[in-house]
């Protein structure tokens, strides 16, 4: 299947009106400061694709975890680089991942956890307005997955007014 320009990159839930699912989605959307449920569904679809790939690799190796690890070494290296998997996790760990594991690696969440903003919504605003850089480059996409190596380089742009420690919107200045 080829994905064209007009193809959605996520799947909506099969049953639109399930109270428990709607409440859980709303909780995660507000906790991670997502713009809407579409962003949540994108993360779910990305996780679904990761699990599908892990199951495919395990199936081709006929359940042999070592052979599947070797066949999917690039796939596992990418997940480790993103911080979704730990260094000692094997391919079967992909099957037990949760959508929050992916949401934690978004630039928006990383910026909030580093204390650049007082809330995830504020972190999103700072990123969209171009106040945040990753490895010296300005990034305006809150959904960008941050590598573990890049995590320490997430900071305010030096030309941004927010780079001033005394700026009133700074999270550490509000304490």
CSV table of N, CA and C in Angstrom, one decimal:
chain,number,residue,atom,x,y,z
A,1,UNK,N,0.8,-1.2,0.0
A,1,UNK,CA,0.0,0.0,0.0
A,1,UNK,C,0.9,1.2,0.0
A,2,UNK,N,0.6,2.1,-0.9
A,2,UNK,CA,1.4,3.4,-1.0
A,2,UNK,C,0.6,4.5,-0.3
A,3,UNK,N,1.3,5.3,0.4
A,3,UNK,CA,0.6,6.4,1.1
A,3,UNK,C,0.8,7.7,0.3
A,4,UNK,N,-0.3,8.2,-0.3
A,4,UNK,CA,-0.2,9.4,-1.1
A,4,UNK,C,-0.3,10.6,-0.2
A,5,UNK,N,-0.4,11.7,-0.9
A,5,UNK,CA,-0.4,13.0,-0.1
A,5,UNK,C,-1.7,13.2,0.7
A,6,UNK,N,-2.8,12.6,0.2
A,6,UNK,CA,-4.1,12.8,0.8
A,6,UNK,C,-4.5,11.6,1.7
A,7,UNK,N,-3.5,10.8,2.1
A,7,UNK,CA,-3.8,9.6,2.9
A,7,UNK,C,-3.6,10.0,4.4
A,8,UNK,N,-4.6,9.6,5.2
A,8,UNK,CA,-4.4,9.9,6.6
A,8,UNK,C,-3.3,9.0,7.2
A,9,UNK,N,-2.6,9.5,8.2
A,9,UNK,CA,-1.5,8.8,8.8
A,9,UNK,C,-1.9,8.2,10.1
A,10,UNK,N,-3.2,8.1,10.3
A,10,UNK,CA,-3.7,7.5,11.6
A,10,UNK,C,-5.0,6.9,11.3
A,11,UNK,N,-5.4,6.1,12.3
A,11,UNK,CA,-6.7,5.4,12.2
A,11,UNK,C,-7.6,5.9,13.4
A,12,UNK,N,-8.9,6.2,13.1
A,12,UNK,CA,-9.8,6.6,14.2
A,12,UNK,C,-10.3,5.3,14.9
A,13,UNK,N,-10.8,5.5,16.1
A,13,UNK,CA,-11.4,4.3,16.7
A,13,UNK,C,-12.5,3.7,16.0
A,14,UNK,N,-12.7,2.4,16.1
A,14,UNK,CA,-13.7,1.6,15.4
A,14,UNK,C,-15.1,2.0,15.9
A,15,UNK,N,-15.2,2.2,17.2
A,15,UNK,CA,-16.5,2.5,17.8
A,15,UNK,C,-16.4,3.9,18.4
A,16,UNK,N,-17.2,4.9,17.7
A,16,UNK,CA,-17.0,6.3,18.1
A,16,UNK,C,-17.5,6.6,19.5
A,17,UNK,N,-18.4,5.9,20.1
A,17,UNK,CA,-19.0,6.3,21.4
A,17,UNK,C,-18.8,5.2,22.4
A,18,UNK,N,-17.6,5.2,23.0
A,18,UNK,CA,-17.3,4.3,24.2
A,18,UNK,C,-16.8,5.3,25.3
A,19,UNK,N,-17.6,5.4,26.3
A,19,UNK,CA,-17.3,6.3,27.4
A,19,UNK,C,-15.9,6.2,28.0
A,20,UNK,N,-15.5,4.9,28.3
A,20,UNK,CA,-14.2,4.7,29.0
A,20,UNK,C,-13.1,5.1,28.1
A,21,UNK,N,-13.1,4.8,26.8
A,21,UNK,CA,-12.1,5.1,25.8
A,21,UNK,C,-12.0,6.6,25.7
A,22,UNK,N,-13.2,7.3,25.5
A,22,UNK,CA,-13.2,8.7,25.4
A,22,UNK,C,-12.6,9.4,26.6
A,23,UNK,N,-12.9,9.0,27.8
A,23,UNK,CA,-12.4,9.6,29.0
A,23,UNK,C,-10.9,9.4,29.1
A,24,UNK,N,-10.4,8.2,28.7
A,24,UNK,CA,-9.0,7.9,28.8
A,24,UNK,C,-8.2,8.8,27.8
A,25,UNK,N,-8.8,8.9,26.6
A,25,UNK,CA,-8.2,9.7,25.5
A,25,UNK,C,-8.1,11.2,26.0
A,26,UNK,N,-9.2,11.7,26.5
A,26,UNK,CA,-9.3,13.1,27.0
A,26,UNK,C,-8.3,13.3,28.1
A,27,UNK,N,-8.1,12.4,29.0
A,27,UNK,CA,-7.1,12.5,30.0
A,27,UNK,C,-5.7,12.6,29.5
A,28,UNK,N,-5.4,11.7,28.5
A,28,UNK,CA,-4.0,11.8,27.9
A,28,UNK,C,-3.8,13.0,27.1
A,29,UNK,N,-4.8,13.4,26.3
A,29,UNK,CA,-4.7,14.6,25.5
A,29,UNK,C,-4.4,15.8,26.4
A,30,UNK,N,-5.1,15.9,27.5
A,30,UNK,CA,-4.9,17.1,28.4
A,30,UNK,C,-3.5,17.0,29.2
A,31,UNK,N,-3.2,15.7,29.6
A,31,UNK,CA,-1.9,15.5,30.3
A,31,UNK,C,-0.7,15.8,29.5
A,32,UNK,N,-0.7,15.5,28.2
A,32,UNK,CA,0.4,15.7,27.3
A,32,UNK,C,0.2,17.0,26.5
A,33,UNK,N,-0.8,17.7,26.7
A,33,UNK,CA,-1.0,19.0,26.0
A,33,UNK,C,-1.1,18.9,24.5
A,34,UNK,N,-1.8,17.8,24.1
A,34,UNK,CA,-2.0,17.6,22.6
A,34,UNK,C,-3.0,18.6,22.1
A,35,UNK,N,-2.9,18.9,20.9
A,35,UNK,CA,-3.8,19.9,20.3
A,35,UNK,C,-5.2,19.3,20.2
A,36,UNK,N,-5.3,18.1,19.8
A,36,UNK,CA,-6.6,17.4,19.6
A,36,UNK,C,-6.4,15.9,19.6
A,37,UNK,N,-7.5,15.1,19.5
A,37,UNK,CA,-7.4,13.7,19.6
A,37,UNK,C,-6.7,13.1,18.4
A,38,UNK,N,-6.7,13.8,17.3
A,38,UNK,CA,-6.0,13.4,16.1
A,38,UNK,C,-4.5,13.1,16.4
A,39,UNK,N,-3.9,14.0,17.2
A,39,UNK,CA,-2.4,13.8,17.5
A,39,UNK,C,-2.3,12.5,18.4
A,40,UNK,N,-3.3,12.2,19.3
A,40,UNK,CA,-3.2,11.0,20.1
A,40,UNK,C,-3.4,9.8,19.2
A,41,UNK,N,-4.3,9.9,18.2
A,41,UNK,CA,-4.5,8.7,17.3
A,41,UNK,C,-3.3,8.5,16.4
A,42,UNK,N,-2.6,9.6,16.1
A,42,UNK,CA,-1.4,9.4,15.3
A,42,UNK,C,-0.3,8.6,16.1
A,43,UNK,N,-0.2,8.9,17.4
A,43,UNK,CA,0.7,8.2,18.3
A,43,UNK,C,0.3,6.7,18.4
A,44,UNK,N,-1.0,6.5,18.5
A,44,UNK,CA,-1.5,5.1,18.6
A,44,UNK,C,-1.2,4.4,17.3
A,45,UNK,N,-1.4,5.0,16.2
A,45,UNK,CA,-1.1,4.3,14.9
A,45,UNK,C,0.4,4.0,14.8
A,46,UNK,N,1.2,5.0,15.2
A,46,UNK,CA,2.7,4.7,15.2
A,46,UNK,C,3.1,3.5,16.1
A,47,UNK,N,2.5,3.5,17.2
A,47,UNK,CA,2.7,2.4,18.1
A,47,UNK,C,2.2,1.0,17.5
A,48,UNK,N,1.1,1.1,16.9
A,48,UNK,CA,0.5,-0.1,16.3
A,48,UNK,C,1.4,-0.6,15.2
A,49,UNK,N,2.0,0.3,14.4
A,49,UNK,CA,3.0,-0.1,13.3
A,49,UNK,C,4.2,-0.7,13.9
A,50,UNK,N,4.7,-0.1,15.0
A,50,UNK,CA,5.9,-0.7,15.7
A,50,UNK,C,5.6,-2.1,16.2
A,51,UNK,N,4.5,-2.3,16.8
A,51,UNK,CA,4.1,-3.7,17.3
A,51,UNK,C,4.0,-4.6,16.1
A,52,UNK,N,3.4,-4.1,15.0
A,52,UNK,CA,3.2,-5.0,13.8
A,52,UNK,C,4.5,-5.4,13.3
A,53,UNK,N,5.5,-4.5,13.2
A,53,UNK,CA,6.8,-4.8,12.7
A,53,UNK,C,7.5,-5.8,13.6
A,54,UNK,N,7.4,-5.6,15.0
A,54,UNK,CA,8.0,-6.6,15.9
A,54,UNK,C,7.4,-8.0,15.7
A,55,UNK,N,6.0,-8.0,15.6
A,55,UNK,CA,5.4,-9.3,15.4
A,55,UNK,C,5.8,-10.0,14.1
A,56,UNK,N,6.0,-9.1,13.0
A,56,UNK,CA,6.5,-9.7,11.7
A,56,UNK,C,7.9,-10.3,11.9
A,57,UNK,N,8.7,-9.5,12.5
A,57,UNK,CA,10.1,-10.0,12.7
A,57,UNK,C,10.1,-11.3,13.6
A,58,UNK,N,9.3,-11.3,14.6
A,58,UNK,CA,9.3,-12.5,15.4
A,58,UNK,C,8.7,-13.7,14.7
A,59,UNK,N,7.7,-13.4,13.8
A,59,UNK,CA,7.1,-14.5,13.0
A,59,UNK,C,8.0,-15.0,12.0
A,60,UNK,N,8.8,-14.2,11.3
A,60,UNK,CA,9.7,-14.6,10.3
A,60,UNK,C,10.8,-15.5,11.0
A,61,UNK,N,11.2,-15.2,12.2
A,61,UNK,CA,12.2,-15.9,12.9
A,61,UNK,C,11.6,-17.1,13.7
A,62,UNK,N,10.3,-17.3,13.5
A,62,UNK,CA,9.6,-18.5,14.1
A,62,UNK,C,9.7,-18.5,15.6
A,63,UNK,N,9.6,-17.3,16.2
A,63,UNK,CA,9.7,-17.2,17.7
A,63,UNK,C,11.0,-17.1,18.2
A,64,UNK,N,12.1,-17.2,17.4
A,64,UNK,CA,13.5,-17.2,17.9
A,64,UNK,C,13.8,-15.7,18.1
A,65,UNK,N,13.9,-15.3,19.4
A,65,UNK,CA,14.1,-13.9,19.7
A,65,UNK,C,15.4,-13.4,19.2
A,66,UNK,N,16.5,-14.2,19.3
A,66,UNK,CA,17.8,-13.7,18.9
A,66,UNK,C,17.8,-13.5,17.4
A,67,UNK,N,17.2,-14.4,16.6
A,67,UNK,CA,17.2,-14.2,15.2
A,67,UNK,C,16.4,-13.0,14.8
A,68,UNK,N,15.3,-12.8,15.5
A,68,UNK,CA,14.4,-11.6,15.2
A,68,UNK,C,15.2,-10.3,15.6
A,69,UNK,N,15.9,-10.4,16.6
A,69,UNK,CA,16.7,-9.2,17.0
A,69,UNK,C,17.7,-8.8,15.9
A,70,UNK,N,18.4,-9.9,15.4
A,70,UNK,CA,19.4,-9.6,14.4
A,70,UNK,C,18.7,-9.1,13.1
A,71,UNK,N,17.6,-9.7,12.7
A,71,UNK,CA,16.9,-9.2,11.5
A,71,UNK,C,16.4,-7.8,11.6
A,72,UNK,N,15.9,-7.4,12.8
A,72,UNK,CA,15.4,-6.1,13.1
A,72,UNK,C,16.3,-5.2,13.8
A,73,UNK,N,17.6,-5.4,13.6
A,73,UNK,CA,18.6,-4.6,14.4
A,73,UNK,C,18.5,-3.1,14.1
A,74,UNK,N,18.2,-2.7,12.9
A,74,UNK,CA,18.0,-1.2,12.6
A,74,UNK,C,16.8,-0.7,13.3
A,75,UNK,N,15.7,-1.5,13.2
A,75,UNK,CA,14.5,-1.1,13.9
A,75,UNK,C,14.7,-0.9,15.4
A,76,UNK,N,15.3,-1.8,16.0
A,76,UNK,CA,15.6,-1.8,17.4
A,76,UNK,C,16.5,-0.6,17.8
A,77,UNK,N,17.5,-0.4,16.9
A,77,UNK,CA,18.5,0.7,17.2
A,77,UNK,C,17.8,2.0,17.1
A,78,UNK,N,16.8,2.2,16.2
A,78,UNK,CA,16.0,3.4,16.1
A,78,UNK,C,15.2,3.6,17.4
A,79,UNK,N,14.6,2.6,17.9
A,79,UNK,CA,13.7,2.7,19.1
A,79,UNK,C,14.6,3.0,20.3
A,80,UNK,N,15.8,2.5,20.3
A,80,UNK,CA,16.7,2.8,21.5
A,80,UNK,C,17.3,4.2,21.4
A,81,UNK,N,17.6,4.6,20.1
A,81,UNK,CA,18.1,6.0,20.0
A,81,UNK,C,17.0,7.0,20.4
A,82,UNK,N,15.7,6.7,20.1
A,82,UNK,CA,14.6,7.6,20.5
A,82,UNK,C,14.3,7.5,22.0
A,83,UNK,N,14.9,6.5,22.7
A,83,UNK,CA,14.6,6.4,24.1
A,83,UNK,C,13.3,5.7,24.4
A,84,UNK,N,12.7,5.1,23.4
A,84,UNK,CA,11.4,4.3,23.5
A,84,UNK,C,11.7,3.0,24.2
A,85,UNK,N,12.9,2.4,23.8
A,85,UNK,CA,13.3,1.1,24.4
A,85,UNK,C,14.6,1.4,25.2
A,86,UNK,N,14.8,0.6,26.2
A,86,UNK,CA,16.1,0.7,27.0
A,86,UNK,C,17.2,-0.1,26.2
A,87,UNK,N,18.4,0.1,26.7
A,87,UNK,CA,19.5,-0.6,26.0
A,87,UNK,C,19.4,-2.1,26.1
A,88,UNK,N,18.9,-2.6,27.2
A,88,UNK,CA,18.8,-4.0,27.5
A,88,UNK,C,17.5,-4.7,27.0
A,89,UNK,N,16.6,-3.9,26.5
A,89,UNK,CA,15.3,-4.5,26.1
A,89,UNK,C,15.5,-5.2,24.7
A,90,UNK,N,14.7,-6.3,24.6
A,90,UNK,CA,14.8,-7.1,23.4
A,90,UNK,C,13.5,-6.8,22.5
A,91,UNK,N,13.4,-7.5,21.4
A,91,UNK,CA,12.3,-7.2,20.5
A,91,UNK,C,10.9,-7.5,21.0
A,92,UNK,N,10.9,-8.4,22.0
A,92,UNK,CA,9.6,-8.7,22.6
A,92,UNK,C,9.1,-7.6,23.5
A,93,UNK,N,10.0,-6.7,23.9
A,93,UNK,CA,9.6,-5.5,24.7
A,93,UNK,C,8.8,-4.6,23.9
A,94,UNK,N,8.9,-4.6,22.6
A,94,UNK,CA,8.1,-3.7,21.7
A,94,UNK,C,6.6,-4.0,21.9
A,95,UNK,N,6.3,-5.2,22.1
A,95,UNK,CA,4.9,-5.6,22.2
A,95,UNK,C,4.2,-5.1,23.5
A,96,UNK,N,5.0,-4.8,24.5
A,96,UNK,CA,4.5,-4.4,25.8
A,96,UNK,C,4.5,-2.8,25.9
A,97,UNK,N,4.9,-2.1,24.8
A,97,UNK,CA,5.0,-0.7,24.9
A,97,UNK,C,3.6,-0.1,25.0
A,98,UNK,N,3.5,1.1,25.6
A,98,UNK,CA,2.2,1.8,25.7
A,98,UNK,C,2.3,3.1,24.9
A,99,UNK,N,1.2,3.7,24.6
A,99,UNK,CA,1.2,4.9,23.8
A,99,UNK,C,1.9,6.1,24.6
A,100,UNK,N,1.9,6.0,25.9
A,100,UNK,CA,2.6,7.1,26.7
A,100,UNK,C,4.1,7.0,26.5
A,101,UNK,N,4.6,5.8,26.2
A,101,UNK,CA,6.1,5.7,25.9
A,101,UNK,C,6.4,6.6,24.7
A,102,UNK,N,5.5,6.7,23.7
A,102,UNK,CA,5.8,7.5,22.5
A,102,UNK,C,5.5,9.0,22.9
A,103,UNK,N,4.5,9.3,23.6
A,103,UNK,CA,4.1,10.6,23.9
A,103,UNK,C,5.2,11.3,24.8
A,104,UNK,N,5.9,10.5,25.6
A,104,UNK,CA,7.0,11.0,26.5
A,104,UNK,C,8.2,11.5,25.6
A,105,UNK,N,8.3,11.0,24.4
A,105,UNK,CA,9.5,11.3,23.6
A,105,UNK,C,9.2,12.5,22.7
A,106,UNK,N,8.0,13.1,22.7
A,106,UNK,CA,7.7,14.3,21.9
A,106,UNK,C,8.5,15.5,22.5
A,107,UNK,N,8.9,16.4,21.6
A,107,UNK,CA,9.6,17.6,22.0
A,107,UNK,C,8.8,18.4,23.0
A,108,UNK,N,7.5,18.5,22.8
A,108,UNK,CA,6.7,19.2,23.7
A,108,UNK,C,6.8,18.7,25.2
A,109,UNK,N,6.8,17.4,25.3
A,109,UNK,CA,6.9,16.8,26.7
A,109,UNK,C,8.3,16.9,27.2
A,110,UNK,N,9.3,16.7,26.4
A,110,UNK,CA,10.7,16.8,26.8
A,110,UNK,C,11.0,18.2,27.3
A,111,UNK,N,10.5,19.3,26.6
A,111,UNK,CA,10.7,20.6,27.0
A,111,UNK,C,10.0,20.9,28.3
A,112,UNK,N,8.8,20.4,28.5
A,112,UNK,CA,8.1,20.6,29.8
A,112,UNK,C,8.9,19.9,30.9
A,113,UNK,N,9.3,18.6,30.7
A,113,UNK,CA,10.0,17.9,31.7
A,113,UNK,C,11.4,18.5,32.1
A,114,UNK,N,12.0,19.2,31.1
A,114,UNK,CA,13.3,19.9,31.4
A,114,UNK,C,13.0,21.2,32.2
A,115,UNK,N,11.8,21.6,32.3
A,115,UNK,CA,11.5,22.8,33.1
A,115,UNK,C,11.5,24.1,32.2
A,116,UNK,N,11.4,24.0,30.9
A,116,UNK,CA,11.4,25.2,30.0
A,116,UNK,C,10.0,25.8,30.1
A,117,UNK,N,9.0,25.1,30.5
A,117,UNK,CA,7.7,25.7,30.6
A,117,UNK,C,7.0,25.2,31.8
A,118,UNK,N,6.0,25.9,32.2
A,118,UNK,CA,5.2,25.5,33.5
A,118,UNK,C,4.1,24.5,33.2
A,119,UNK,N,3.8,24.3,31.9
A,119,UNK,CA,2.8,23.3,31.6
A,119,UNK,C,3.1,22.7,30.2
A,120,UNK,N,2.5,21.6,29.8
A,120,UNK,CA,2.7,21.1,28.5
A,120,UNK,C,2.1,22.0,27.4
A,121,UNK,N,1.0,22.6,27.7
A,121,UNK,CA,0.4,23.5,26.8
A,121,UNK,C,1.3,24.7,26.5
A,122,UNK,N,2.0,25.2,27.6
A,122,UNK,CA,2.9,26.3,27.4
A,122,UNK,C,4.1,25.9,26.6
A,123,UNK,N,4.6,24.7,26.9
A,123,UNK,CA,5.7,24.2,26.1
A,123,UNK,C,5.4,24.1,24.6
A,124,UNK,N,4.2,23.7,24.3
A,124,UNK,CA,3.7,23.6,22.9
A,124,UNK,C,3.7,25.0,22.3
A,125,UNK,N,3.2,26.0,23.1
A,125,UNK,CA,3.2,27.4,22.5
A,125,UNK,C,4.6,27.9,22.3
A,126,UNK,N,5.5,27.7,23.2
A,126,UNK,CA,6.9,28.1,23.1
A,126,UNK,C,7.5,27.5,21.8
A,127,UNK,N,7.3,26.2,21.6
A,127,UNK,CA,7.8,25.5,20.4
A,127,UNK,C,7.3,26.1,19.1
A,128,UNK,N,5.9,26.2,19.1
A,128,UNK,CA,5.3,26.7,17.9
A,128,UNK,C,5.7,28.1,17.5
A,129,UNK,N,5.9,28.9,18.5
A,129,UNK,CA,6.3,30.3,18.3
A,129,UNK,C,7.8,30.4,18.0
A,130,UNK,N,8.6,29.3,18.0
A,130,UNK,CA,10.0,29.3,17.6
A,130,UNK,C,10.9,29.7,18.7
A,131,UNK,N,10.6,29.5,20.0
A,131,UNK,CA,11.5,29.9,21.1
A,131,UNK,C,12.4,28.7,21.5
A,132,UNK,N,12.2,27.5,21.0
A,132,UNK,CA,12.9,26.4,21.4
A,132,UNK,C,13.8,25.8,20.3
A,133,UNK,N,15.1,25.5,20.7
A,133,UNK,CA,16.0,24.9,19.7
A,133,UNK,C,16.4,23.5,20.2
A,134,UNK,N,16.7,22.6,19.3
A,134,UNK,CA,17.2,21.3,19.6
A,134,UNK,C,18.5,21.2,18.8
A,135,UNK,N,19.6,21.0,19.6
A,135,UNK,CA,20.9,20.9,19.0
A,135,UNK,C,21.3,22.1,18.2
A,136,UNK,N,20.9,23.3,18.7
A,136,UNK,CA,21.2,24.5,18.0
A,136,UNK,C,20.2,24.9,16.9
A,137,UNK,N,19.3,24.1,16.5
A,137,UNK,CA,18.4,24.3,15.4
A,137,UNK,C,17.0,24.6,15.9
A,138,UNK,N,16.4,25.7,15.5
A,138,UNK,CA,15.0,26.0,15.9
A,138,UNK,C,14.1,25.0,15.4
A,139,UNK,N,13.2,24.5,16.2
A,139,UNK,CA,12.2,23.5,15.8
A,139,UNK,C,10.8,24.0,16.2
A,140,UNK,N,9.9,24.0,15.3
A,140,UNK,CA,8.6,24.5,15.5
A,140,UNK,C,7.5,23.4,15.5
A,141,UNK,N,7.9,22.2,15.6
A,141,UNK,CA,7.0,21.0,15.5
A,141,UNK,C,7.0,20.4,16.9
A,142,UNK,N,5.9,20.5,17.7
A,142,UNK,CA,5.9,19.9,19.0
A,142,UNK,C,5.9,18.4,19.0
A,143,UNK,N,5.5,17.8,17.9
A,143,UNK,CA,5.4,16.4,17.8
A,143,UNK,C,6.8,15.7,17.4
A,144,UNK,N,7.8,16.5,17.2
A,144,UNK,CA,9.1,15.9,16.9
A,144,UNK,C,9.6,15.0,18.0
A,145,UNK,N,10.0,13.8,17.5
A,145,UNK,CA,10.6,12.8,18.5
A,145,UNK,C,12.0,13.2,18.8
A,146,UNK,N,12.3,13.3,20.1
A,146,UNK,CA,13.7,13.8,20.5
A,146,UNK,C,14.5,12.5,20.8
A,147,UNK,N,15.7,12.4,20.1
A,147,UNK,CA,16.6,11.4,20.4
A,147,UNK,C,17.2,11.6,21.9
A,148,UNK,N,17.6,10.5,22.5
A,148,UNK,CA,18.2,10.6,23.8
A,148,UNK,C,19.4,11.4,23.8
A,149,UNK,N,20.2,11.4,22.7
A,149,UNK,CA,21.4,12.2,22.5
A,149,UNK,C,21.1,13.6,22.4
A,150,UNK,N,20.0,14.0,21.8
A,150,UNK,CA,19.6,15.4,21.6
A,150,UNK,C,18.9,16.0,22.9
A,151,UNK,N,18.5,15.1,23.8
A,151,UNK,CA,17.7,15.6,24.9
A,151,UNK,C,18.3,16.7,25.7
A,152,UNK,N,19.6,16.6,25.9
A,152,UNK,CA,20.4,17.6,26.7
A,152,UNK,C,20.5,18.9,25.9
A,153,UNK,N,20.3,18.9,24.6
A,153,UNK,CA,20.5,20.2,23.8
A,153,UNK,C,19.2,20.9,23.7
A,154,UNK,N,18.1,20.5,24.2
A,154,UNK,CA,16.8,21.2,24.1
A,154,UNK,C,16.9,22.4,25.0
A,155,UNK,N,16.8,23.6,24.4
A,155,UNK,CA,16.9,24.8,25.2
A,155,UNK,C,16.2,25.9,24.5
A,156,UNK,N,16.2,27.1,25.1
A,156,UNK,CA,15.6,28.3,24.5
A,156,UNK,C,16.6,28.8,23.4
A,157,UNK,N,16.0,29.4,22.3
A,157,UNK,CA,16.9,30.0,21.3
A,157,UNK,C,17.5,31.3,21.9
A,158,UNK,N,18.8,31.5,21.7
A,158,UNK,CA,19.4,32.6,22.3
A,158,UNK,C,18.9,34.0,21.9
A,159,UNK,N,18.3,34.0,20.7
A,159,UNK,CA,17.7,35.3,20.2
A,159,UNK,C,16.2,35.5,20.8
A,160,UNK,N,15.7,34.5,21.5
A,160,UNK,CA,14.4,34.6,22.0
A,160,UNK,C,14.3,35.4,23.3
A,161,UNK,N,13.3,36.2,23.5
A,161,UNK,CA,13.2,36.9,24.8
A,161,UNK,C,13.1,36.0,26.0
A,162,UNK,N,12.7,34.7,25.7
A,162,UNK,CA,12.6,33.8,26.8
A,162,UNK,C,13.9,33.2,27.3
A,163,UNK,N,15.0,33.5,26.5
A,163,UNK,CA,16.3,33.1,26.9
A,163,UNK,C,16.7,33.8,28.2
A,164,UNK,N,16.1,35.0,28.5
A,164,UNK,CA,16.4,35.8,29.6
A,164,UNK,C,15.8,35.1,30.9
A,165,UNK,N,16.7,34.8,31.9
A,165,UNK,CA,16.3,34.1,33.1
A,165,UNK,C,15.1,34.8,33.8
A,166,UNK,N,15.1,36.1,33.7
A,166,UNK,CA,14.1,36.9,34.4
A,166,UNK,C,12.8,37.1,33.7
A,167,UNK,N,12.6,36.5,32.5
A,167,UNK,CA,11.4,36.7,31.7
A,167,UNK,C,10.2,36.2,32.5
A,168,UNK,N,9.1,36.9,32.6
A,168,UNK,CA,8.0,36.5,33.4
A,168,UNK,C,7.3,35.2,33.1
A,169,UNK,N,7.4,34.8,31.8
A,169,UNK,CA,6.8,33.5,31.5
A,169,UNK,C,7.7,32.3,31.7
A,170,UNK,N,8.9,32.5,32.1
A,170,UNK,CA,9.8,31.4,32.4
A,170,UNK,C,9.3,30.6,33.6
A,171,UNK,N,9.3,29.3,33.5
A,171,UNK,CA,8.8,28.4,34.5
A,171,UNK,C,9.6,28.6,35.8
A,172,UNK,N,10.9,28.7,35.7
A,172,UNK,CA,11.7,28.8,36.9
A,172,UNK,C,11.6,30.2,37.6
A,173,UNK,N,11.2,31.2,36.8
A,173,UNK,CA,11.0,32.6,37.3
A,173,UNK,C,9.7,32.7,38.1
A,174,UNK,N,8.7,31.8,37.8
A,174,UNK,CA,7.4,31.9,38.5
A,174,UNK,C,7.5,31.2,39.9
A,175,UNK,N,8.5,30.6,40.3
A,175,UNK,CA,8.5,29.9,41.5
A,175,UNK,C,8.8,30.9,42.7
